[in-house]
XYZ file of C-alpha atoms in Angstrom:
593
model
C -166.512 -62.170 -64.389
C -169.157 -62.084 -67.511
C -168.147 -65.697 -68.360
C -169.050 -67.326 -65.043
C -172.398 -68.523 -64.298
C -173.490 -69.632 -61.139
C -176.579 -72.091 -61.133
C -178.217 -74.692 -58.427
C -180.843 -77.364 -58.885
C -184.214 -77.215 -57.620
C -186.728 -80.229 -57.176
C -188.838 -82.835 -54.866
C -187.269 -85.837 -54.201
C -186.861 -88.647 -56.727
C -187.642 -85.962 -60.035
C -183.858 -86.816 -61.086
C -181.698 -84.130 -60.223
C -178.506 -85.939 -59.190
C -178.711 -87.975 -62.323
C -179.275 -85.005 -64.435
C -176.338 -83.142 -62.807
C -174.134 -86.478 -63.619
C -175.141 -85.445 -67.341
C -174.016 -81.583 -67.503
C -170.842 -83.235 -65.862
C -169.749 -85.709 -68.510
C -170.936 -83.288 -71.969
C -168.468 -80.951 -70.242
C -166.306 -83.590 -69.969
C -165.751 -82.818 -65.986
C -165.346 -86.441 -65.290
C -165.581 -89.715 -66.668
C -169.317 -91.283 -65.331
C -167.959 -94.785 -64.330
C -170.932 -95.840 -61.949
C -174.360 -94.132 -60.740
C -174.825 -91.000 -58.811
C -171.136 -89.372 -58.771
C -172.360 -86.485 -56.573
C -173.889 -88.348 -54.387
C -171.287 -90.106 -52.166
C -172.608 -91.486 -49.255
C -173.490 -95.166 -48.912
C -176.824 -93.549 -47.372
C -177.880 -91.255 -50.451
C -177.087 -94.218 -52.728
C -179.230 -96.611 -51.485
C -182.211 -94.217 -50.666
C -181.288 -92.326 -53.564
C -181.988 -88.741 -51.796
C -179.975 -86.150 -51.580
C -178.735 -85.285 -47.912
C -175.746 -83.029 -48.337
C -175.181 -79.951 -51.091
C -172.260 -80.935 -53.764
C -170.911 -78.182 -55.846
C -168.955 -78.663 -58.886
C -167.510 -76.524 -61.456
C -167.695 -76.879 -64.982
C -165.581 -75.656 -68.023
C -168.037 -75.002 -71.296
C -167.031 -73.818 -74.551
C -170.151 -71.998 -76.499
C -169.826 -70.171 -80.087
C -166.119 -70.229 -79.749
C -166.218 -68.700 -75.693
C -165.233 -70.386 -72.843
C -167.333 -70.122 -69.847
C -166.874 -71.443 -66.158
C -170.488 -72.640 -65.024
C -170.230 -73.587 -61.113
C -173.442 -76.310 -60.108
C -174.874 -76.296 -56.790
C -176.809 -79.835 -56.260
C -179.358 -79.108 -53.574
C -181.303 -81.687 -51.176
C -185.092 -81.825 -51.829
C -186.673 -83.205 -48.427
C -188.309 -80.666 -46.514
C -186.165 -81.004 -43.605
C -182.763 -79.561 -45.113
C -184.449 -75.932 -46.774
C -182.040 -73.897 -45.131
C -179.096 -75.812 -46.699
C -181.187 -75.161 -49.852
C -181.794 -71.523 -48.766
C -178.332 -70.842 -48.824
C -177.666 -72.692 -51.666
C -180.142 -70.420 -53.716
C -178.758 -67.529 -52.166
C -175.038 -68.446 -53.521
C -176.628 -68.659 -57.292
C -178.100 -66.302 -59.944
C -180.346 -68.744 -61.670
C -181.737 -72.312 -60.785
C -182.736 -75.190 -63.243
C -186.277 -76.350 -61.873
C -186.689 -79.694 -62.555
C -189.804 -81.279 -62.825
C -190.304 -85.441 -63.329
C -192.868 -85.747 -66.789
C -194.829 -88.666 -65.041
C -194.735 -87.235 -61.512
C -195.707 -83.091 -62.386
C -195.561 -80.295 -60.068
C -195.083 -81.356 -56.528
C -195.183 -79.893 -53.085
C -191.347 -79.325 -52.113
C -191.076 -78.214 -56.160
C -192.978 -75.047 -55.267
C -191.796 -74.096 -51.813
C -188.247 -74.358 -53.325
C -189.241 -72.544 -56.180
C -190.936 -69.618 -54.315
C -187.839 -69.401 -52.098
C -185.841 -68.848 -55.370
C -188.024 -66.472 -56.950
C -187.950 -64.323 -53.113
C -183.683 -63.992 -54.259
C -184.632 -62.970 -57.837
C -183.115 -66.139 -59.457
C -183.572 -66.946 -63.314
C -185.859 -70.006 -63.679
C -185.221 -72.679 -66.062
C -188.026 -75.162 -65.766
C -186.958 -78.499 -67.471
C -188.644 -81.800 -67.446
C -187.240 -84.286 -66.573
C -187.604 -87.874 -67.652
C -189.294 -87.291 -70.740
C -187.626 -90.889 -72.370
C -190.155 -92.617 -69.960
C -193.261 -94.473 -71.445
C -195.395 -93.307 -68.287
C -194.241 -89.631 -69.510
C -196.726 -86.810 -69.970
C -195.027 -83.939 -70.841
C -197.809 -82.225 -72.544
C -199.866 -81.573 -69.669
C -196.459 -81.387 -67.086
C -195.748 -78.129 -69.394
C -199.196 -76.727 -68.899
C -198.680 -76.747 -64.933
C -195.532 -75.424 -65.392
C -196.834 -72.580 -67.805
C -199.564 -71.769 -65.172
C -197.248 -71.799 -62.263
C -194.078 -69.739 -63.588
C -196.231 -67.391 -65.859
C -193.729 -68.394 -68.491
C -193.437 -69.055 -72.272
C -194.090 -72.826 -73.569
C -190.938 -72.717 -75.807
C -188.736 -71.843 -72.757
C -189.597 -75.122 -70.843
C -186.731 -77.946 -72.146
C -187.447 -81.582 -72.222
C -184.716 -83.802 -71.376
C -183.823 -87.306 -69.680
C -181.090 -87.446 -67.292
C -180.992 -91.478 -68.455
C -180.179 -91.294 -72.379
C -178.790 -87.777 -71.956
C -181.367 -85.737 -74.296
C -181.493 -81.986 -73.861
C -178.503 -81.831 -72.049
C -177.145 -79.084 -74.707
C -180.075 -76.851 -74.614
C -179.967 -77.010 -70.556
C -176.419 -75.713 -71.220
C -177.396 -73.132 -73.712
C -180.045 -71.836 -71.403
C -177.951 -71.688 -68.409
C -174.933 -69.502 -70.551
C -177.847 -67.016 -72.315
C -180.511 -66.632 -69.851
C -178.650 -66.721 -66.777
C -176.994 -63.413 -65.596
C -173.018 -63.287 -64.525
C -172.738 -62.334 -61.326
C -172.494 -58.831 -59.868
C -170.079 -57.734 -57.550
C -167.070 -54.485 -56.536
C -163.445 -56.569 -57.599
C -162.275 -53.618 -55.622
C -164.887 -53.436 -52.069
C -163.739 -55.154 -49.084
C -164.049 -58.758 -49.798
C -167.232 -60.746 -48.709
C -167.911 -64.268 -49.415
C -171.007 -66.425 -48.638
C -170.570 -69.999 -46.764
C -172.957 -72.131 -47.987
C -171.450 -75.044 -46.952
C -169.018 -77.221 -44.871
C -167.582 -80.510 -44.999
C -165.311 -82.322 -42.948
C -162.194 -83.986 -43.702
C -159.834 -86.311 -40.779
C -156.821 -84.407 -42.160
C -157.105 -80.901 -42.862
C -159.767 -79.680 -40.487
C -163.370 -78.242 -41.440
C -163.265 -76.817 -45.013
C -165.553 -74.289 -46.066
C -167.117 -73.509 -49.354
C -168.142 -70.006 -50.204
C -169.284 -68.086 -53.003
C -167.339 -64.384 -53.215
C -169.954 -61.308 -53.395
C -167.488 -59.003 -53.269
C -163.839 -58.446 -53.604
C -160.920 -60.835 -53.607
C -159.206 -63.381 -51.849
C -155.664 -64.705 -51.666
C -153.870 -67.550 -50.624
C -152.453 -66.632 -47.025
C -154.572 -63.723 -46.191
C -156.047 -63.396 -42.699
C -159.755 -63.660 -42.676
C -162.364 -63.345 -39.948
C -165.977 -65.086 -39.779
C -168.401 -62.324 -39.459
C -171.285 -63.513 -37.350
C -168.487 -66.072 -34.982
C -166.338 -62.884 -34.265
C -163.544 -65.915 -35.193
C -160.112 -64.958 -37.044
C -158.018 -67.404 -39.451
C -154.865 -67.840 -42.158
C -156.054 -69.146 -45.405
C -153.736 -71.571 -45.505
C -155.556 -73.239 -49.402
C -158.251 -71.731 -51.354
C -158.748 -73.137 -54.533
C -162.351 -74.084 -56.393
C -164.164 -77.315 -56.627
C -163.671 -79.976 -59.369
C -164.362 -83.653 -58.812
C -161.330 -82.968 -56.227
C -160.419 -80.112 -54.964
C -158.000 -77.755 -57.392
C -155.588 -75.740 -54.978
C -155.709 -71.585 -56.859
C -153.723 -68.740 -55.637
C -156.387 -66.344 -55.542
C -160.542 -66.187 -56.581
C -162.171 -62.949 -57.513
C -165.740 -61.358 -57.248
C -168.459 -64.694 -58.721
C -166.177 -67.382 -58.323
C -167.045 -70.717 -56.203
C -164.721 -72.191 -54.020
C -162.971 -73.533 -50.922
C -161.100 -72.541 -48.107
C -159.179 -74.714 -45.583
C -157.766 -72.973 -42.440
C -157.430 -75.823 -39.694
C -160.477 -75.612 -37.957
C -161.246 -78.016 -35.822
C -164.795 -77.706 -34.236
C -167.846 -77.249 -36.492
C -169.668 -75.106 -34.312
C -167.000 -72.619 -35.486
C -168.242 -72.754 -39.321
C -171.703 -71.820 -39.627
C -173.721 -72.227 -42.709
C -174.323 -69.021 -44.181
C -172.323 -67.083 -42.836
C -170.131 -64.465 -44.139
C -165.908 -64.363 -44.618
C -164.468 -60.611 -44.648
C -160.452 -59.639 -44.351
C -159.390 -58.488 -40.747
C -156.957 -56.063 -42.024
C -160.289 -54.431 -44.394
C -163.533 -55.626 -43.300
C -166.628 -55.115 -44.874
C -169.504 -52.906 -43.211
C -172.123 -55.401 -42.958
C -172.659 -59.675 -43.365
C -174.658 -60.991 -46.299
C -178.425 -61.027 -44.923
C -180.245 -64.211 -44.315
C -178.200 -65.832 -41.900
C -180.008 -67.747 -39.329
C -179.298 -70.501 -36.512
C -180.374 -73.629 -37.491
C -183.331 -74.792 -35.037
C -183.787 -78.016 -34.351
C -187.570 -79.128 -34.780
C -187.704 -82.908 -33.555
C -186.504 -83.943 -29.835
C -185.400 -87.252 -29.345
C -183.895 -88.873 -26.175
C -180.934 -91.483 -27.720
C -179.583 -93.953 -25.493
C -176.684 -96.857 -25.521
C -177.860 -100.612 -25.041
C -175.212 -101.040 -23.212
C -174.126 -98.296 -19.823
C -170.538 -98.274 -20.459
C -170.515 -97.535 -23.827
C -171.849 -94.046 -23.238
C -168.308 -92.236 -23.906
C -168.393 -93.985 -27.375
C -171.461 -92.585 -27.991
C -170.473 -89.119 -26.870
C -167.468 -89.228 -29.291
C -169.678 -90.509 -32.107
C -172.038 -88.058 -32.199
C -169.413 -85.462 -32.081
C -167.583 -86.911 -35.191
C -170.908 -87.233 -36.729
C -171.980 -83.384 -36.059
C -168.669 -82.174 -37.878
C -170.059 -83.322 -41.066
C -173.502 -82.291 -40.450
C -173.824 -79.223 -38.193
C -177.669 -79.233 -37.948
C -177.473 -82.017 -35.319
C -177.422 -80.504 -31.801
C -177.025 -82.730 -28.426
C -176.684 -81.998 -24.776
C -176.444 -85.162 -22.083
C -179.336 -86.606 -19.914
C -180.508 -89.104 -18.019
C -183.283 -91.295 -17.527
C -184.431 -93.420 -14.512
C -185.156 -96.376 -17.229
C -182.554 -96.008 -19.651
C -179.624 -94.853 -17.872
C -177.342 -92.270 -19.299
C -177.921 -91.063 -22.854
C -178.360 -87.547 -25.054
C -181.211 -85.359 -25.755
C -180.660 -84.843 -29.456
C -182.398 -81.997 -31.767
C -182.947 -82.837 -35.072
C -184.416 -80.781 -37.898
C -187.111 -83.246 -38.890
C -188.324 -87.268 -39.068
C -185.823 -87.971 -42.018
C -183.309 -86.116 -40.362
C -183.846 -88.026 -37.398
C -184.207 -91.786 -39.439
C -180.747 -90.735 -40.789
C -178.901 -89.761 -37.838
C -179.432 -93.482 -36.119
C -178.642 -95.327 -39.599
C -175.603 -92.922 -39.905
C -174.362 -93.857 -35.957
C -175.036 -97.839 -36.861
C -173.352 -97.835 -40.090
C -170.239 -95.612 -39.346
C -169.644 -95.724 -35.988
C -171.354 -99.288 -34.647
C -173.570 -97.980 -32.408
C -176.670 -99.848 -30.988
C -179.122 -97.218 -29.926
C -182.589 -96.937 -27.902
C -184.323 -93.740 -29.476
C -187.467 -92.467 -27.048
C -190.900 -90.926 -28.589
C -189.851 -87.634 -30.351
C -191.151 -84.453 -29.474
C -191.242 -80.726 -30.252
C -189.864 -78.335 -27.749
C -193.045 -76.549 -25.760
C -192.818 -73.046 -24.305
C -194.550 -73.209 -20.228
C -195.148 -69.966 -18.324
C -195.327 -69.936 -14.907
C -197.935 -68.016 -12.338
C -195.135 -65.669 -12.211
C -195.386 -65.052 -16.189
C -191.615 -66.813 -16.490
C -190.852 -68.606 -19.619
C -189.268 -72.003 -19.445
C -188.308 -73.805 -23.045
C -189.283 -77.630 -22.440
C -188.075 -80.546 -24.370
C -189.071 -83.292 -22.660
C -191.496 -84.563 -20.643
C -189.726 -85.696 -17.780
C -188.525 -81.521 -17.371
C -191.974 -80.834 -16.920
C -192.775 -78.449 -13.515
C -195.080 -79.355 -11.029
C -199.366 -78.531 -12.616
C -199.887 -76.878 -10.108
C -197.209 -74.022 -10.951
C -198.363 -74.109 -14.639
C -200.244 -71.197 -16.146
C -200.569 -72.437 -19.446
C -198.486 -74.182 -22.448
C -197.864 -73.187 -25.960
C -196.876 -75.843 -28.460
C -195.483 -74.675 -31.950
C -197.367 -74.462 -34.907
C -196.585 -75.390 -38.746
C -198.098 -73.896 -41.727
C -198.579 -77.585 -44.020
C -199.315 -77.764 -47.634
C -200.232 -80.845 -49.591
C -200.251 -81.160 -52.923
C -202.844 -83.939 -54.182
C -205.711 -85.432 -56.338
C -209.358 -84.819 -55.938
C -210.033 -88.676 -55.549
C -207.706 -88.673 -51.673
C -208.955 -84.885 -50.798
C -211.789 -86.624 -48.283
C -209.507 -88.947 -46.473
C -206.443 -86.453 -46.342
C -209.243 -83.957 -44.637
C -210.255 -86.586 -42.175
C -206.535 -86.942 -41.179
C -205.999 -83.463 -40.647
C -208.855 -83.170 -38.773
C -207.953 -85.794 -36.483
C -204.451 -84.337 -35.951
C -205.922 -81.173 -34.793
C -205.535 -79.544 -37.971
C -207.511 -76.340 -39.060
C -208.111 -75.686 -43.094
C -206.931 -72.822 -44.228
C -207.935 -72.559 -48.051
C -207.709 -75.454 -50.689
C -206.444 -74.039 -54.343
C -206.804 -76.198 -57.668
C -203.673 -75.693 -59.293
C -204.371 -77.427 -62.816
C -206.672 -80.499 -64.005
C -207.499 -82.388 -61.028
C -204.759 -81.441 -58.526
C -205.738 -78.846 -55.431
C -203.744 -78.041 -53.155
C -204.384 -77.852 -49.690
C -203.537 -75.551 -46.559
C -203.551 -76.414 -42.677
C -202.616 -74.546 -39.522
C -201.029 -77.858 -37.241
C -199.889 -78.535 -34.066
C -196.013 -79.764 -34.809
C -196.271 -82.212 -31.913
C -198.906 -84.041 -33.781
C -197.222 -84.336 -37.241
C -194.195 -86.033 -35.755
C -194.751 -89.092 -35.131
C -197.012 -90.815 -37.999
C -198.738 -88.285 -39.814
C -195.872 -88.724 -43.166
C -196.639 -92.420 -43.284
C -200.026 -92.246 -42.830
C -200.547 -89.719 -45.324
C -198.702 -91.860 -47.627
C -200.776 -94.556 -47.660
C -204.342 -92.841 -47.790
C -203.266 -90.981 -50.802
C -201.390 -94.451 -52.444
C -198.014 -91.874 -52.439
C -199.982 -89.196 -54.706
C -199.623 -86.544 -52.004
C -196.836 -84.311 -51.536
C -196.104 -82.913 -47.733
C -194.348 -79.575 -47.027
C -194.511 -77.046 -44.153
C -192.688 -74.105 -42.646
C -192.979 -73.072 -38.668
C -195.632 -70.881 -38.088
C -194.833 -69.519 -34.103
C -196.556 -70.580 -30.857
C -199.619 -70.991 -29.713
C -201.827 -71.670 -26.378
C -203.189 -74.941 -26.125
C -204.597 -77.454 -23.374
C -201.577 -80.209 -22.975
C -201.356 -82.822 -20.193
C -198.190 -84.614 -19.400
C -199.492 -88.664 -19.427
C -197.489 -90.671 -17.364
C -196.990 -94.454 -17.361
C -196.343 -96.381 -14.372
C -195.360 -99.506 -13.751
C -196.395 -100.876 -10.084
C -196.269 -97.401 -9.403
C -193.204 -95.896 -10.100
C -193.142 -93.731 -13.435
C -190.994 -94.886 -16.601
C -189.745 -91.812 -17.552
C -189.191 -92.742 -20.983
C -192.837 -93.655 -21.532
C -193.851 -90.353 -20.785
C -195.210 -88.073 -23.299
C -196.719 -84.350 -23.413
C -200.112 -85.068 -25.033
C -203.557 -83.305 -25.696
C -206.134 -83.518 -23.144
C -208.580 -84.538 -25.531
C -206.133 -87.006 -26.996
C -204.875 -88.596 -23.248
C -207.658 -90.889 -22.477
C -207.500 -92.996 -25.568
C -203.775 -93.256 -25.527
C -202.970 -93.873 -22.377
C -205.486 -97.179 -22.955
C -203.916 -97.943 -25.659
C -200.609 -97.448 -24.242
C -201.594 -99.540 -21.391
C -202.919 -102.677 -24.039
C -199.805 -102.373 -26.018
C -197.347 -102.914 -22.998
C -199.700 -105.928 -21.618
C -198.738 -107.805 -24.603
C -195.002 -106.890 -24.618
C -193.637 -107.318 -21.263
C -193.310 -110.493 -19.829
C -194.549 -112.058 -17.042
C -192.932 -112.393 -14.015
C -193.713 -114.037 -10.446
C -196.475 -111.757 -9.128
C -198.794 -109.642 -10.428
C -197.438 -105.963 -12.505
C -199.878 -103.489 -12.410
C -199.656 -101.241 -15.399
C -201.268 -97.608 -15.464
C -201.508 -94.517 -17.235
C -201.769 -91.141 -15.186
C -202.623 -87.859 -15.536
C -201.011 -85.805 -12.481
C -202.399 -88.024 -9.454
C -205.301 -88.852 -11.720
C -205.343 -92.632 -12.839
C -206.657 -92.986 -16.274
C -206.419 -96.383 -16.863
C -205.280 -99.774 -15.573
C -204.249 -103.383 -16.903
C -202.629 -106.255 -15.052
C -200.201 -109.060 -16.118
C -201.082 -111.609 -13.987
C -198.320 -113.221 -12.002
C -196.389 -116.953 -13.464
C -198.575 -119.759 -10.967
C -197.378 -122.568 -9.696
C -200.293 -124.772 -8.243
C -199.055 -125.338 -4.864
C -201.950 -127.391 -3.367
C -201.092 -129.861 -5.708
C -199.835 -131.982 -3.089
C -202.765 -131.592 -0.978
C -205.503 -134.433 -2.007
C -208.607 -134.561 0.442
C -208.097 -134.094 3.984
C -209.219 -130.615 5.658
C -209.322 -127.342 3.596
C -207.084 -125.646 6.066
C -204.051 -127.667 5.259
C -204.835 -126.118 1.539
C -205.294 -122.245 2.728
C -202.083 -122.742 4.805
C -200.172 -123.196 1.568
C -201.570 -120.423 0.004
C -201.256 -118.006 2.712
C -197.705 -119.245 2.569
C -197.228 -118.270 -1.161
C -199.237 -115.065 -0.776
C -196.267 -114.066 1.320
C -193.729 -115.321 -1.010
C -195.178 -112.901 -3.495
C -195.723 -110.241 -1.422
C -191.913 -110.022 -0.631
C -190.821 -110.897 -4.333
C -192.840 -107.253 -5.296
C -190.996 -105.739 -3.108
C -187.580 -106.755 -4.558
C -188.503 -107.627 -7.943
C -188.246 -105.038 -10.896
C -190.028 -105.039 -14.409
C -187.855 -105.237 -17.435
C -189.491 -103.037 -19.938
C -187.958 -104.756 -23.908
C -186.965 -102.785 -25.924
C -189.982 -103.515 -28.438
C -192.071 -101.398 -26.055
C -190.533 -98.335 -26.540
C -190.574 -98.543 -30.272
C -194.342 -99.652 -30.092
C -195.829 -96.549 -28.207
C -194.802 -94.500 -31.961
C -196.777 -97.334 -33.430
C -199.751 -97.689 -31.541
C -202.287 -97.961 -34.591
């Protein structure tokens, strides 16, 4: 057990992790590096070049004539997979924080790195990177310095490109990180930190052992599921999987025991023997909520059952997407799906058009509100259209998020104003080194959803860094804005909004889908409502044809005869005629600036 060493990676997106990790994997001569990003094997994380899934590795490393067994955990860095990273950190005694030497200190690079500090890892800050001309590693080190507390000769420069400090990031990792603890001889108990699926053998799990030992064969239980299994194949992770016979107290590995639902594998959960469990599971294990509603619909009616068996296949390989069906008066039949975040949410479609060929209308994503009744009942909403009568409402509470952003003094103004504007309150602004501060807002979750990244990335030219964590419920003033079309409601259109906020977007609303629907042969009245309350109104005015044409001279009631005639012929077309909404529209109402 003293020669293993169990590590993860720690850093925003884009600092260079996944390259670096391809480094540590060909000095210890794991593989061969034949093309880019070898952990990385999705199409997706390729082309994007994030990180969406965990990849663990192990690695054999002799040092001063020992050999050691160093196991890598390669975590995501978005914001919306830190509980993958959570448990990731909580599988590892020591992390390498990596820090890009043109970029510095960034928001996800500190709420990562306080989350490994709160599990008592060993930090090794390296930076990243440093081959660049852009490079700055001078004044990279002194944020570093001031935000670890930590010596200037422990910080390693390296470059995950020409493959410079790769050595010392090894030496570090064998002397400064400690093997891991653990009773050989306690009732076994292993962390899941992860699950993948494969077509052939099932869900297989990867866990790190705490304590005890497990064999090929033995009958294990998951702790929190209550579920019992064989292990038919443990064995520990190289670039393929290496079948063992049994893993002690530190090691890494895998277990495959034909499971065939992933709601059945949870991430971070514990695995214990049924013949001698252990007392308690590992702590820390949570549910993953879903943060981000989103209504997703076929094009097409009949291809609904494809889209039920896609997003099944799709949730066995990532078990943070949840999905239950609805419908919609507008769209048909479709699913409410929960995701944990925008990115999540962008990768989720791209993921069911790539790999399973599905076309798919997404609605305006919300949150999920909490509405209390005059009784005092609590009813969980996640969409608009689920929305009791007003006049049974006692009052709404919308989740808040704590949001920190990392940036320059030049953008602090115009990153203020945007806050401000999203209903944001300032909590306290902190200079962390030179001319970066960093900033803290209490915001309504509902507002952040739709715009607020993009937006933020463009005031501050990219220089600011977004992160935030939930921070419970609170009471506000929301009105559910309605759209309707010659009177009847699009359900789809509809969105939970603040009252302050309604008026202006509903007229906006109301603009947008002017231009975007087409006109037809009588008049569409568009209009945005609040309750029975009409807000606002625009017409599309009705396709003419000049019928008096014909009618040259002669008396003026041979001309109003014609038109009363037409009048009629409209009248009766309303009645029978529908409005098409495109599907442009929908898309446009996230994009109404």
């Amino acid at each position: 057990m003293k020669n293993i060493r169990n590590f993860c990676i720690i850093a925003h997106i884009d600092h260079g992790k996944s390259t670096l990790a391809d480094r540590l994997l060909e000095f210890t001569n794991t593989i061969q590096v034949t093309s880019g990003q070898m952990l990385d094997n999705m199409d997706l994380e390729k082309e994007r070049g994030i990180t969406i899934k965990s990849h663990a590795i192990q690695m054999e490393y002799t040092y001063q004539g020992e050999k050691y067994v160093l196991n890598l955990i390669d975590t995501p860095g978005h914001v919306d997979f830190s509980y993958e990273v959570s448990r990731s950190i909580a599988a590892c005694e020591g992390a390498l924080l990596i820090v890009d030497a043109s970029q510095g200190v960034q928001a996800q690079t500190i709420s990562n790195l306080y989350m490994a500090i709160e599990h008592d890892l060993e930090i090794i800050p390296v930076i990243n990177k440093c081959d660049m001309a852009s490079a700055n590693p001078e004044e990279v080190e002194d944020e570093i310095v001031e935000l670890l507390g930590c010596k200037r000769e422990e910080v390693i420069r390296a470059s995950g490109k020409t493959g410079m400090g790769v050595e010392e990031i090894l030496a570090a990792v064998i002397e400064r990180i400690p093997h891991p603890e653990g009773n050989e001889e306690a009732p076994l108990q292993a962390l899941i930190f992860d699950s993948v699926f494969n077509s052939f053998r099932g869900i297989i799990a990867y866990f790190k052992i705490e304590n005890g030992t497990i064999r090929k064969g033995d009958k294990v239980k998951f702790f929190n599921t209550g579920k019992e299994y064989d292990a038919d194949e443990i064995g520990v992770l190289k670039m393929d999987m290496v079948p063992r016979n049994e893993l002690r107290t530190g090691d890494v590995g895998y277990i495959i025991s034909g499971i065939k639902t992933s709601k059945e594998v949870k991430v971070g959960d514990t695995i214990t023997h049924i013949a001698r469990p252990c007392d308690k599971a590992i702590a820390g294990f949570e549910e993953v909520k879903p943060m981000v509603f989103a209504g997703v619909y076929p094009i097409e009616a009949e291809d609904f059952e494809d889209l039920r068996a896609s997003l099944e296949k799709l949730q066995l390989n990532d078990a943070s997407l949840t999905f239950q069906p609805e419908s919609s008066l507008a769209l048909g039949f479709g699913f409410r799906c929960g995701f944990l975040g925008l990115l999540h949410m962008e990768i989720v479609q791209e993921r069911l058009d790539r790999e399973f060929d599905m076309n798919v209308i997404t609605t305006v994503p919300n949150v999920s509100y909490h509405i209390y009744d005059k009784q005092g009942n609590m009813k969980e909403v996640h969409n608009p259209g689920g929305m009791p009568d007003p006049t049974m409402i006692d009052h709404i509470e919308e989740p808040y998020i704590k949001a920190s952003i990392i940036t320059t003094t030049d953008y602090i103004g115009s990153i203020m104003t945007l806050c401000l504007g999203k209903r944001g309150e300032l909590i306290k602004q902190e200079y962390i080194s030179g001319n970066r501060v960093e900033i803290y807002y209490n915001m309504p979750l509902g507002e952040i959803v739709i715009d607020f990244y993009d937006k933020l990335k463009s005031i501050s030219k990219g220089y600011a860094s977004f992160d935030y964590h939930p921070n419970g419920f609170r009471t506000s003033k929301l009105v559910k804005l309605d759209i309707l079309l010659n009177g009847e409601p699009v359900d789809a259109l509809s969105t939970l909004t603040h009252i302050d906020n309604a008026y202006d977007m509903g007229r906006r609303m109301c603009e947008k889908l002017k231009e975007l629907i087409p006109r037809q042969q009588f008049d569409i009245a568009i209009q945005a409502a609040i309750g029975a309350k009409i807000i606002s109104r625009e017409t599309i005015k009705a396709v003419r044809k000049d019928v008096t044409a014909k009618c040259y001279g002669g008396d003026v009631s041979r001309k109003r005869k014609l038109l009363e005639k037409q009048k009629k012929g409209k009248k009766r077309m309303k009645q029978i005629g529908n409005v098409e909404v495109p599907q442009k529209a929908f898309l446009a109402v996230l994009k109404l600036d």
